[in-house]
Amino acid sequence: MRLLTAAITTMALTLGAQAAVAAPVEIKFSHVVAENTPKGQMATKFKELVDERLAGKVEVKVFPNSQLFGDNKVLEAMLLGDVQMAAPSLSKFQKYTKKLQIFDLPFLFKDMAAVEKFQNGPEGRELLNSLQKKGLVGLGYLHNGMKQLSASDPLKVPADAEGKKFRIMTSDVLQAQFEAVDAVPLKKPFSEVFTLLQTKAIDGQENTWSNIFSKKFFEVQPYITESNHGVLDYLVVTSAEFWMGLDDDLKVEIQKALDEAIKHGNAIAAEKASSDKQKIIDSKRSEVLTLTDAERAQWVEAMKPVWKQFEDQVGADLIKAAEASNN
Ligand code: LMR
């Protein structure tokens, strides 16, 4: 009997010791774009750095191309603990905060340098905390780039967009932006855009060069207007519950790896904004249209009133700070 007790005790101790060697923390990173994009490359880099530095402690699994969750589901899934990290575009957070709508205001940032300046300034840093009350933690911004307009017909002046159906992300600002030129905006997930364009269920969409290239939108959109009318950037997020449950030193290491991966992704974003545009031009599948100053001024005049429409929700001071980053 004593022997049996001893054996059971030994077994229990061994099992206990095995359990004490805790399984690695799993980070499922879900995103909607292709792997050869700034976000795809950032996520891959993050995984590599974590594998290198935190082997056995943290394991990152990346799910690209809406494989795990599409745009509209990923944040809900995160709050349920089914996914630990994602980097939705800043346009996809309006259910959680109205403040991030600032990034959708048309013609607010003149280029990516201005976006970077604003994000790194006090107001931009503060916005990272704007999701806290909803149980989400902003871990950092990631660039993609300036958006262009693609369509089945040439778009040179706002009147050309009249009555045309455009896919937009789930953003009321983007809806107002297209309504301002009498177009018909439709909120649709990223994963559906190619088919919607191919079947001509919609006439056009707005996106960055890398998304237009990597998802082959240029093959089904004969015209792309280089409008640079808005920005498409991301917020890397996690859930407060997951983040707060991590040991402090692990948090520091994960954040460090993420910051480095973001730097890497940002460099790729800058590079792809010109190389993917060039690949599209070289493909001859789509004609890239440039605007004269007078044509561009017409788009600005038509779309800029959207700022006023959202001033109460976003905050006049925040808009001023963003404008100031252009100088
Ligand atoms: C889109 O829906 O067009 C983009 O937000 C996709 C992405 O994540 O870049």
mmCIF file with all atom_site columns, N, CA and C in Angstrom, residues 142-205:
data_model
loop_
_atom_site.group_PDB
_atom_site.id
_atom_site.type_symbol
_atom_site.label_atom_id
_atom_site.label_alt_id
_atom_site.label_comp_id
_atom_site.label_asym_id
_atom_site.label_entity_id
_atom_site.label_seq_id
_atom_site.pdbx_PDB_ins_code
_atom_site.Cartn_x
_atom_site.Cartn_y
_atom_site.Cartn_z
_atom_site.occupancy
_atom_site.B_iso_or_equiv
_atom_site.pdbx_formal_charge
_atom_site.auth_seq_id
_atom_site.auth_comp_id
_atom_site.auth_asym_id
_atom_site.auth_atom_id
_atom_site.pdbx_PDB_model_num
ATOM 1   N N  . LEU A 1 142 ? 0.871   51.031 -38.054 1.00 0.00 ? 142 LEU A N  1
ATOM 2   C CA . LEU A 1 142 ? 1.655   50.487 -39.168 1.00 0.00 ? 142 LEU A CA 1
ATOM 3   C C  . LEU A 1 142 ? 1.189   51.185 -40.440 1.00 0.00 ? 142 LEU A C  1
ATOM 4   N N  . HIS A 1 143 ? 2.147   51.556 -41.295 1.00 0.00 ? 143 HIS A N  1
ATOM 5   C CA . HIS A 1 143 ? 1.758   52.221 -42.547 1.00 0.00 ? 143 HIS A CA 1
ATOM 6   C C  . HIS A 1 143 ? 1.374   51.229 -43.628 1.00 0.00 ? 143 HIS A C  1
ATOM 7   N N  . ASN A 1 144 ? 0.428   51.657 -44.473 1.00 0.00 ? 144 ASN A N  1
ATOM 8   C CA . ASN A 1 144 ? 0.340   51.076 -45.799 1.00 0.00 ? 144 ASN A CA 1
ATOM 9   C C  . ASN A 1 144 ? 0.645   52.208 -46.768 1.00 0.00 ? 144 ASN A C  1
ATOM 10  N N  . GLY A 1 145 ? -0.266  53.177 -46.881 1.00 0.00 ? 145 GLY A N  1
ATOM 11  C CA . GLY A 1 145 ? 0.069   54.284 -47.775 1.00 0.00 ? 145 GLY A CA 1
ATOM 12  C C  . GLY A 1 145 ? -1.136  55.110 -48.149 1.00 0.00 ? 145 GLY A C  1
ATOM 13  N N  . MET A 1 146 ? -0.951  55.946 -49.151 1.00 0.00 ? 146 MET A N  1
ATOM 14  C CA . MET A 1 146 ? -2.030  56.814 -49.612 1.00 0.00 ? 146 MET A CA 1
ATOM 15  C C  . MET A 1 146 ? -2.934  56.016 -50.555 1.00 0.00 ? 146 MET A C  1
ATOM 16  N N  . LYS A 1 147 ? -4.239  56.361 -50.504 1.00 0.00 ? 147 LYS A N  1
ATOM 17  C CA . LYS A 1 147 ? -5.209  55.627 -51.323 1.00 0.00 ? 147 LYS A CA 1
ATOM 18  C C  . LYS A 1 147 ? -5.359  56.265 -52.707 1.00 0.00 ? 147 LYS A C  1
ATOM 19  N N  . GLN A 1 148 ? -5.656  55.404 -53.662 1.00 0.00 ? 148 GLN A N  1
ATOM 20  C CA . GLN A 1 148 ? -5.940  55.829 -55.036 1.00 0.00 ? 148 GLN A CA 1
ATOM 21  C C  . GLN A 1 148 ? -7.352  55.358 -55.381 1.00 0.00 ? 148 GLN A C  1
ATOM 22  N N  . LEU A 1 149 ? -7.902  55.945 -56.423 1.00 0.00 ? 149 LEU A N  1
ATOM 23  C CA . LEU A 1 149 ? -9.260  55.569 -56.852 1.00 0.00 ? 149 LEU A CA 1
ATOM 24  C C  . LEU A 1 149 ? -9.166  54.705 -58.097 1.00 0.00 ? 149 LEU A C  1
ATOM 25  N N  . SER A 1 150 ? -9.753  53.510 -58.035 1.00 0.00 ? 150 SER A N  1
ATOM 26  C CA . SER A 1 150 ? -9.783  52.713 -59.270 1.00 0.00 ? 150 SER A CA 1
ATOM 27  C C  . SER A 1 150 ? -11.225 52.593 -59.729 1.00 0.00 ? 150 SER A C  1
ATOM 28  N N  . ALA A 1 151 ? -11.413 52.450 -61.036 1.00 0.00 ? 151 ALA A N  1
ATOM 29  C CA . ALA A 1 151 ? -12.785 52.414 -61.565 1.00 0.00 ? 151 ALA A CA 1
ATOM 30  C C  . ALA A 1 151 ? -12.838 51.783 -62.946 1.00 0.00 ? 151 ALA A C  1
ATOM 31  N N  . SER A 1 152 ? -14.064 51.497 -63.367 1.00 0.00 ? 152 SER A N  1
ATOM 32  C CA . SER A 1 152 ? -14.230 50.922 -64.703 1.00 0.00 ? 152 SER A CA 1
ATOM 33  C C  . SER A 1 152 ? -14.236 52.013 -65.781 1.00 0.00 ? 152 SER A C  1
ATOM 34  N N  . ASP A 1 153 ? -14.392 53.271 -65.366 1.00 0.00 ? 153 ASP A N  1
ATOM 35  C CA . ASP A 1 153 ? -14.314 54.400 -66.303 1.00 0.00 ? 153 ASP A CA 1
ATOM 36  C C  . ASP A 1 153 ? -13.304 55.402 -65.755 1.00 0.00 ? 153 ASP A C  1
ATOM 37  N N  . PRO A 1 154 ? -12.752 56.242 -66.615 1.00 0.00 ? 154 PRO A N  1
ATOM 38  C CA . PRO A 1 154 ? -11.770 57.209 -66.104 1.00 0.00 ? 154 PRO A CA 1
ATOM 39  C C  . PRO A 1 154 ? -12.392 58.221 -65.138 1.00 0.00 ? 154 PRO A C  1
ATOM 40  N N  . LEU A 1 155 ? -11.732 58.450 -64.039 1.00 0.00 ? 155 LEU A N  1
ATOM 41  C CA . LEU A 1 155 ? -12.197 59.449 -63.064 1.00 0.00 ? 155 LEU A CA 1
ATOM 42  C C  . LEU A 1 155 ? -11.196 60.597 -63.059 1.00 0.00 ? 155 LEU A C  1
ATOM 43  N N  . LYS A 1 156 ? -11.596 61.712 -63.623 1.00 0.00 ? 156 LYS A N  1
ATOM 44  C CA . LYS A 1 156 ? -10.690 62.872 -63.633 1.00 0.00 ? 156 LYS A CA 1
ATOM 45  C C  . LYS A 1 156 ? -11.227 63.985 -62.734 1.00 0.00 ? 156 LYS A C  1
ATOM 46  N N  . VAL A 1 157 ? -12.545 64.158 -62.782 1.00 0.00 ? 157 VAL A N  1
ATOM 47  C CA . VAL A 1 157 ? -13.171 65.194 -61.948 1.00 0.00 ? 157 VAL A CA 1
ATOM 48  C C  . VAL A 1 157 ? -14.317 64.545 -61.165 1.00 0.00 ? 157 VAL A C  1
ATOM 49  N N  . PRO A 1 158 ? -14.749 65.176 -60.076 1.00 0.00 ? 158 PRO A N  1
ATOM 50  C CA . PRO A 1 158 ? -15.790 64.551 -59.235 1.00 0.00 ? 158 PRO A CA 1
ATOM 51  C C  . PRO A 1 158 ? -17.048 64.150 -60.015 1.00 0.00 ? 158 PRO A C  1
ATOM 52  N N  . ALA A 1 159 ? -17.404 64.906 -61.012 1.00 0.00 ? 159 ALA A N  1
ATOM 53  C CA . ALA A 1 159 ? -18.625 64.579 -61.782 1.00 0.00 ? 159 ALA A CA 1
ATOM 54  C C  . ALA A 1 159 ? -18.515 63.191 -62.418 1.00 0.00 ? 159 ALA A C  1
ATOM 55  N N  . ASP A 1 160 ? -17.285 62.739 -62.679 1.00 0.00 ? 160 ASP A N  1
ATOM 56  C CA . ASP A 1 160 ? -17.095 61.403 -63.285 1.00 0.00 ? 160 ASP A CA 1
ATOM 57  C C  . ASP A 1 160 ? -17.515 60.280 -62.332 1.00 0.00 ? 160 ASP A C  1
ATOM 58  N N  . ALA A 1 161 ? -17.575 60.577 -61.047 1.00 0.00 ? 161 ALA A N  1
ATOM 59  C CA . ALA A 1 161 ? -17.915 59.542 -60.060 1.00 0.00 ? 161 ALA A CA 1
ATOM 60  C C  . ALA A 1 161 ? -19.415 59.477 -59.791 1.00 0.00 ? 161 ALA A C  1
ATOM 61  N N  . GLU A 1 162 ? -20.119 60.450 -60.278 1.00 0.00 ? 162 GLU A N  1
ATOM 62  C CA . GLU A 1 162 ? -21.556 60.558 -60.002 1.00 0.00 ? 162 GLU A CA 1
ATOM 63  C C  . GLU A 1 162 ? -22.314 59.270 -60.362 1.00 0.00 ? 162 GLU A C  1
ATOM 64  N N  . GLY A 1 163 ? -23.079 58.770 -59.414 1.00 0.00 ? 163 GLY A N  1
ATOM 65  C CA . GLY A 1 163 ? -23.915 57.586 -59.665 1.00 0.00 ? 163 GLY A CA 1
ATOM 66  C C  . GLY A 1 163 ? -23.154 56.274 -59.681 1.00 0.00 ? 163 GLY A C  1
ATOM 67  N N  . LYS A 1 164 ? -21.823 56.337 -59.573 1.00 0.00 ? 164 LYS A N  1
ATOM 68  C CA . LYS A 1 164 ? -21.027 55.092 -59.639 1.00 0.00 ? 164 LYS A CA 1
ATOM 69  C C  . LYS A 1 164 ? -20.960 54.434 -58.255 1.00 0.00 ? 164 LYS A C  1
ATOM 70  N N  . LYS A 1 165 ? -20.946 53.092 -58.277 1.00 0.00 ? 165 LYS A N  1
ATOM 71  C CA . LYS A 1 165 ? -20.902 52.345 -57.013 1.00 0.00 ? 165 LYS A CA 1
ATOM 72  C C  . LYS A 1 165 ? -19.453 52.067 -56.622 1.00 0.00 ? 165 LYS A C  1
ATOM 73  N N  . PHE A 1 166 ? -19.094 52.475 -55.407 1.00 0.00 ? 166 PHE A N  1
ATOM 74  C CA . PHE A 1 166 ? -17.733 52.242 -54.905 1.00 0.00 ? 166 PHE A CA 1
ATOM 75  C C  . PHE A 1 166 ? -17.766 51.388 -53.654 1.00 0.00 ? 166 PHE A C  1
ATOM 76  N N  . ARG A 1 167 ? -16.916 50.394 -53.612 1.00 0.00 ? 167 ARG A N  1
ATOM 77  C CA . ARG A 1 167 ? -16.767 49.640 -52.360 1.00 0.00 ? 167 ARG A CA 1
ATOM 78  C C  . ARG A 1 167 ? -15.956 50.509 -51.389 1.00 0.00 ? 167 ARG A C  1
ATOM 79  N N  . ILE A 1 168 ? -16.443 50.540 -50.147 1.00 0.00 ? 168 ILE A N  1
ATOM 80  C CA . ILE A 1 168 ? -15.681 51.219 -49.097 1.00 0.00 ? 168 ILE A CA 1
ATOM 81  C C  . ILE A 1 168 ? -15.514 50.278 -47.897 1.00 0.00 ? 168 ILE A C  1
ATOM 82  N N  . MET A 1 169 ? -14.561 50.642 -47.030 1.00 0.00 ? 169 MET A N  1
ATOM 83  C CA . MET A 1 169 ? -14.414 49.927 -45.763 1.00 0.00 ? 169 MET A CA 1
ATOM 84  C C  . MET A 1 169 ? -15.563 50.370 -44.860 1.00 0.00 ? 169 MET A C  1
ATOM 85  N N  . THR A 1 170 ? -15.706 49.707 -43.710 1.00 0.00 ? 170 THR A N  1
ATOM 86  C CA . THR A 1 170 ? -16.839 50.050 -42.829 1.00 0.00 ? 170 THR A CA 1
ATOM 87  C C  . THR A 1 170 ? -16.572 51.359 -42.099 1.00 0.00 ? 170 THR A C  1
ATOM 88  N N  . SER A 1 171 ? -16.759 52.460 -42.805 1.00 0.00 ? 171 SER A N  1
ATOM 89  C CA . SER A 1 171 ? -16.474 53.772 -42.228 1.00 0.00 ? 171 SER A CA 1
ATOM 90  C C  . SER A 1 171 ? -17.501 54.787 -42.710 1.00 0.00 ? 171 SER A C  1
ATOM 91  N N  . ASP A 1 172 ? -18.138 55.459 -41.756 1.00 0.00 ? 172 ASP A N  1
ATOM 92  C CA . ASP A 1 172 ? -19.124 56.477 -42.127 1.00 0.00 ? 172 ASP A CA 1
ATOM 93  C C  . ASP A 1 172 ? -18.467 57.681 -42.790 1.00 0.00 ? 172 ASP A C  1
ATOM 94  N N  . VAL A 1 173 ? -17.207 57.935 -42.440 1.00 0.00 ? 173 VAL A N  1
ATOM 95  C CA . VAL A 1 173 ? -16.502 59.056 -43.079 1.00 0.00 ? 173 VAL A CA 1
ATOM 96  C C  . VAL A 1 173 ? -16.306 58.745 -44.569 1.00 0.00 ? 173 VAL A C  1
ATOM 97  N N  . LEU A 1 174 ? -15.903 57.521 -44.848 1.00 0.00 ? 174 LEU A N  1
ATOM 98  C CA . LEU A 1 174 ? -15.695 57.152 -46.256 1.00 0.00 ? 174 LEU A CA 1
ATOM 99  C C  . LEU A 1 174 ? -17.019 57.163 -47.014 1.00 0.00 ? 174 LEU A C  1
ATOM 100 N N  . GLN A 1 175 ? -18.075 56.802 -46.309 1.00 0.00 ? 175 GLN A N  1
ATOM 101 C CA . GLN A 1 175 ? -19.406 56.873 -46.931 1.00 0.00 ? 175 GLN A CA 1
ATOM 102 C C  . GLN A 1 175 ? -19.716 58.330 -47.307 1.00 0.00 ? 175 GLN A C  1
ATOM 103 N N  . ALA A 1 176 ? -19.488 59.231 -46.360 1.00 0.00 ? 176 ALA A N  1
ATOM 104 C CA . ALA A 1 176 ? -19.758 60.654 -46.613 1.00 0.00 ? 176 ALA A CA 1
ATOM 105 C C  . ALA A 1 176 ? -18.866 61.197 -47.727 1.00 0.00 ? 176 ALA A C  1
ATOM 106 N N  . GLN A 1 177 ? -17.626 60.702 -47.760 1.00 0.00 ? 177 GLN A N  1
ATOM 107 C CA . GLN A 1 177 ? -16.679 61.156 -48.778 1.00 0.00 ? 177 GLN A CA 1
ATOM 108 C C  . GLN A 1 177 ? -17.210 60.861 -50.189 1.00 0.00 ? 177 GLN A C  1
ATOM 109 N N  . PHE A 1 178 ? -17.727 59.642 -50.385 1.00 0.00 ? 178 PHE A N  1
ATOM 110 C CA . PHE A 1 178 ? -18.245 59.303 -51.721 1.00 0.00 ? 178 PHE A CA 1
ATOM 111 C C  . PHE A 1 178 ? -19.598 59.955 -51.986 1.00 0.00 ? 178 PHE A C  1
ATOM 112 N N  . GLU A 1 179 ? -20.389 60.100 -50.936 1.00 0.00 ? 179 GLU A N  1
ATOM 113 C CA . GLU A 1 179 ? -21.674 60.790 -51.130 1.00 0.00 ? 179 GLU A CA 1
ATOM 114 C C  . GLU A 1 179 ? -21.446 62.250 -51.518 1.00 0.00 ? 179 GLU A C  1
ATOM 115 N N  . ALA A 1 180 ? -20.331 62.805 -51.055 1.00 0.00 ? 180 ALA A N  1
ATOM 116 C CA . ALA A 1 180 ? -20.014 64.208 -51.374 1.00 0.00 ? 180 ALA A CA 1
ATOM 117 C C  . ALA A 1 180 ? -19.797 64.419 -52.875 1.00 0.00 ? 180 ALA A C  1
ATOM 118 N N  . VAL A 1 181 ? -19.482 63.339 -53.591 1.00 0.00 ? 181 VAL A N  1
ATOM 119 C CA . VAL A 1 181 ? -19.342 63.472 -55.055 1.00 0.00 ? 181 VAL A CA 1
ATOM 120 C C  . VAL A 1 181 ? -20.486 62.735 -55.774 1.00 0.00 ? 181 VAL A C  1
ATOM 121 N N  . ASP A 1 182 ? -21.587 62.571 -55.036 1.00 0.00 ? 182 ASP A N  1
ATOM 122 C CA . ASP A 1 182 ? -22.799 61.931 -55.576 1.00 0.00 ? 182 ASP A CA 1
ATOM 123 C C  . ASP A 1 182 ? -22.574 60.520 -56.105 1.00 0.00 ? 182 ASP A C  1
ATOM 124 N N  . ALA A 1 183 ? -21.602 59.836 -55.500 1.00 0.00 ? 183 ALA A N  1
ATOM 125 C CA . ALA A 1 183 ? -21.389 58.422 -55.840 1.00 0.00 ? 183 ALA A CA 1
ATOM 126 C C  . ALA A 1 183 ? -22.164 57.575 -54.843 1.00 0.00 ? 183 ALA A C  1
ATOM 127 N N  . VAL A 1 184 ? -22.157 56.246 -55.080 1.00 0.00 ? 184 VAL A N  1
ATOM 128 C CA . VAL A 1 184 ? -22.906 55.340 -54.204 1.00 0.00 ? 184 VAL A CA 1
ATOM 129 C C  . VAL A 1 184 ? -21.919 54.422 -53.479 1.00 0.00 ? 184 VAL A C  1
ATOM 130 N N  . PRO A 1 185 ? -21.619 54.711 -52.212 1.00 0.00 ? 185 PRO A N  1
ATOM 131 C CA . PRO A 1 185 ? -20.664 53.867 -51.479 1.00 0.00 ? 185 PRO A CA 1
ATOM 132 C C  . PRO A 1 185 ? -21.315 52.623 -50.899 1.00 0.00 ? 185 PRO A C  1
ATOM 133 N N  . LEU A 1 186 ? -20.602 51.505 -50.919 1.00 0.00 ? 186 LEU A N  1
ATOM 134 C CA . LEU A 1 186 ? -21.121 50.248 -50.354 1.00 0.00 ? 186 LEU A CA 1
ATOM 135 C C  . LEU A 1 186 ? -20.072 49.657 -49.429 1.00 0.00 ? 186 LEU A C  1
ATOM 136 N N  . LYS A 1 187 ? -20.460 49.446 -48.161 1.00 0.00 ? 187 LYS A N  1
ATOM 137 C CA . LYS A 1 187 ? -19.515 48.876 -47.193 1.00 0.00 ? 187 LYS A CA 1
ATOM 138 C C  . LYS A 1 187 ? -19.409 47.370 -47.419 1.00 0.00 ? 187 LYS A C  1
ATOM 139 N N  . LYS A 1 188 ? -18.237 46.920 -47.794 1.00 0.00 ? 188 LYS A N  1
ATOM 140 C CA . LYS A 1 188 ? -18.046 45.488 -48.085 1.00 0.00 ? 188 LYS A CA 1
ATOM 141 C C  . LYS A 1 188 ? -16.704 45.034 -47.527 1.00 0.00 ? 188 LYS A C  1
ATOM 142 N N  . PRO A 1 189 ? -16.610 43.757 -47.106 1.00 0.00 ? 189 PRO A N  1
ATOM 143 C CA . PRO A 1 189 ? -15.319 43.255 -46.622 1.00 0.00 ? 189 PRO A CA 1
ATOM 144 C C  . PRO A 1 189 ? -14.286 43.187 -47.743 1.00 0.00 ? 189 PRO A C  1
ATOM 145 N N  . PHE A 1 190 ? -13.035 43.324 -47.355 1.00 0.00 ? 190 PHE A N  1
ATOM 146 C CA . PHE A 1 190 ? -11.923 43.307 -48.308 1.00 0.00 ? 190 PHE A CA 1
ATOM 147 C C  . PHE A 1 190 ? -11.927 42.027 -49.149 1.00 0.00 ? 190 PHE A C  1
ATOM 148 N N  . SER A 1 191 ? -12.271 40.914 -48.501 1.00 0.00 ? 191 SER A N  1
ATOM 149 C CA . SER A 1 191 ? -12.202 39.618 -49.194 1.00 0.00 ? 191 SER A CA 1
ATOM 150 C C  . SER A 1 191 ? -13.173 39.532 -50.377 1.00 0.00 ? 191 SER A C  1
ATOM 151 N N  . GLU A 1 192 ? -14.154 40.429 -50.431 1.00 0.00 ? 192 GLU A N  1
ATOM 152 C CA . GLU A 1 192 ? -15.151 40.351 -51.519 1.00 0.00 ? 192 GLU A CA 1
ATOM 153 C C  . GLU A 1 192 ? -14.851 41.303 -52.677 1.00 0.00 ? 192 GLU A C  1
ATOM 154 N N  . VAL A 1 193 ? -13.862 42.186 -52.485 1.00 0.00 ? 193 VAL A N  1
ATOM 155 C CA . VAL A 1 193 ? -13.692 43.279 -53.459 1.00 0.00 ? 193 VAL A CA 1
ATOM 156 C C  . VAL A 1 193 ? -13.390 42.782 -54.869 1.00 0.00 ? 193 VAL A C  1
ATOM 157 N N  . PHE A 1 194 ? -12.450 41.842 -54.992 1.00 0.00 ? 194 PHE A N  1
ATOM 158 C CA . PHE A 1 194 ? -12.067 41.407 -56.338 1.00 0.00 ? 194 PHE A CA 1
ATOM 159 C C  . PHE A 1 194 ? -13.292 40.901 -57.119 1.00 0.00 ? 194 PHE A C  1
ATOM 160 N N  . THR A 1 195 ? -14.070 40.023 -56.489 1.00 0.00 ? 195 THR A N  1
ATOM 161 C CA . THR A 1 195 ? -15.232 39.451 -57.184 1.00 0.00 ? 195 THR A CA 1
ATOM 162 C C  . THR A 1 195 ? -16.269 40.526 -57.525 1.00 0.00 ? 195 THR A C  1
ATOM 163 N N  . LEU A 1 196 ? -16.466 41.449 -56.606 1.00 0.00 ? 196 LEU A N  1
ATOM 164 C CA . LEU A 1 196 ? -17.425 42.529 -56.866 1.00 0.00 ? 196 LEU A CA 1
ATOM 165 C C  . LEU A 1 196 ? -16.995 43.347 -58.087 1.00 0.00 ? 196 LEU A C  1
ATOM 166 N N  . LEU A 1 197 ? -15.690 43.572 -58.204 1.00 0.00 ? 197 LEU A N  1
ATOM 167 C CA . LEU A 1 197 ? -15.181 44.342 -59.345 1.00 0.00 ? 197 LEU A CA 1
ATOM 168 C C  . LEU A 1 197 ? -15.249 43.511 -60.625 1.00 0.00 ? 197 LEU A C  1
ATOM 169 N N  . GLN A 1 198 ? -14.837 42.253 -60.492 1.00 0.00 ? 198 GLN A N  1
ATOM 170 C CA . GLN A 1 198 ? -14.787 41.374 -61.669 1.00 0.00 ? 198 GLN A CA 1
ATOM 171 C C  . GLN A 1 198 ? -16.172 41.185 -62.278 1.00 0.00 ? 198 GLN A C  1
ATOM 172 N N  . THR A 1 199 ? -17.176 41.017 -61.413 1.00 0.00 ? 199 THR A N  1
ATOM 173 C CA . THR A 1 199 ? -18.527 40.774 -61.911 1.00 0.00 ? 199 THR A CA 1
ATOM 174 C C  . THR A 1 199 ? -19.263 42.083 -62.225 1.00 0.00 ? 199 THR A C  1
ATOM 175 N N  . LYS A 1 200 ? -18.563 43.185 -62.018 1.00 0.00 ? 200 LYS A N  1
ATOM 176 C CA . LYS A 1 200 ? -19.125 44.521 -62.267 1.00 0.00 ? 200 LYS A CA 1
ATOM 177 C C  . LYS A 1 200 ? -20.335 44.847 -61.381 1.00 0.00 ? 200 LYS A C  1
ATOM 178 N N  . ALA A 1 201 ? -20.395 44.171 -60.248 1.00 0.00 ? 201 ALA A N  1
ATOM 179 C CA . ALA A 1 201 ? -21.442 44.504 -59.275 1.00 0.00 ? 201 ALA A CA 1
ATOM 180 C C  . ALA A 1 201 ? -21.186 45.896 -58.708 1.00 0.00 ? 201 ALA A C  1
ATOM 181 N N  . ILE A 1 202 ? -19.910 46.302 -58.724 1.00 0.00 ? 202 ILE A N  1
ATOM 182 C CA . ILE A 1 202 ? -19.560 47.675 -58.341 1.00 0.00 ? 202 ILE A CA 1
ATOM 183 C C  . ILE A 1 202 ? -18.671 48.256 -59.444 1.00 0.00 ? 202 ILE A C  1
ATOM 184 N N  . ASP A 1 203 ? -18.549 49.591 -59.430 1.00 0.00 ? 203 ASP A N  1
ATOM 185 C CA . ASP A 1 203 ? -17.772 50.245 -60.490 1.00 0.00 ? 203 ASP A CA 1
ATOM 186 C C  . ASP A 1 203 ? -16.339 50.538 -60.080 1.00 0.00 ? 203 ASP A C  1
ATOM 187 N N  . GLY A 1 204 ? -16.136 50.698 -58.778 1.00 0.00 ? 204 GLY A N  1
ATOM 188 C CA . GLY A 1 204 ? -14.788 51.090 -58.379 1.00 0.00 ? 204 GLY A CA 1
ATOM 189 C C  . GLY A 1 204 ? -14.540 50.886 -56.899 1.00 0.00 ? 204 GLY A C  1
ATOM 190 N N  . GLN A 1 205 ? -13.362 51.307 -56.474 1.00 0.00 ? 205 GLN A N  1
ATOM 191 C CA . GLN A 1 205 ? -12.979 51.185 -55.063 1.00 0.00 ? 205 GLN A CA 1
ATOM 192 C C  . GLN A 1 205 ? -11.802 52.108 -54.833 1.00 0.00 ? 205 GLN A C  1
#
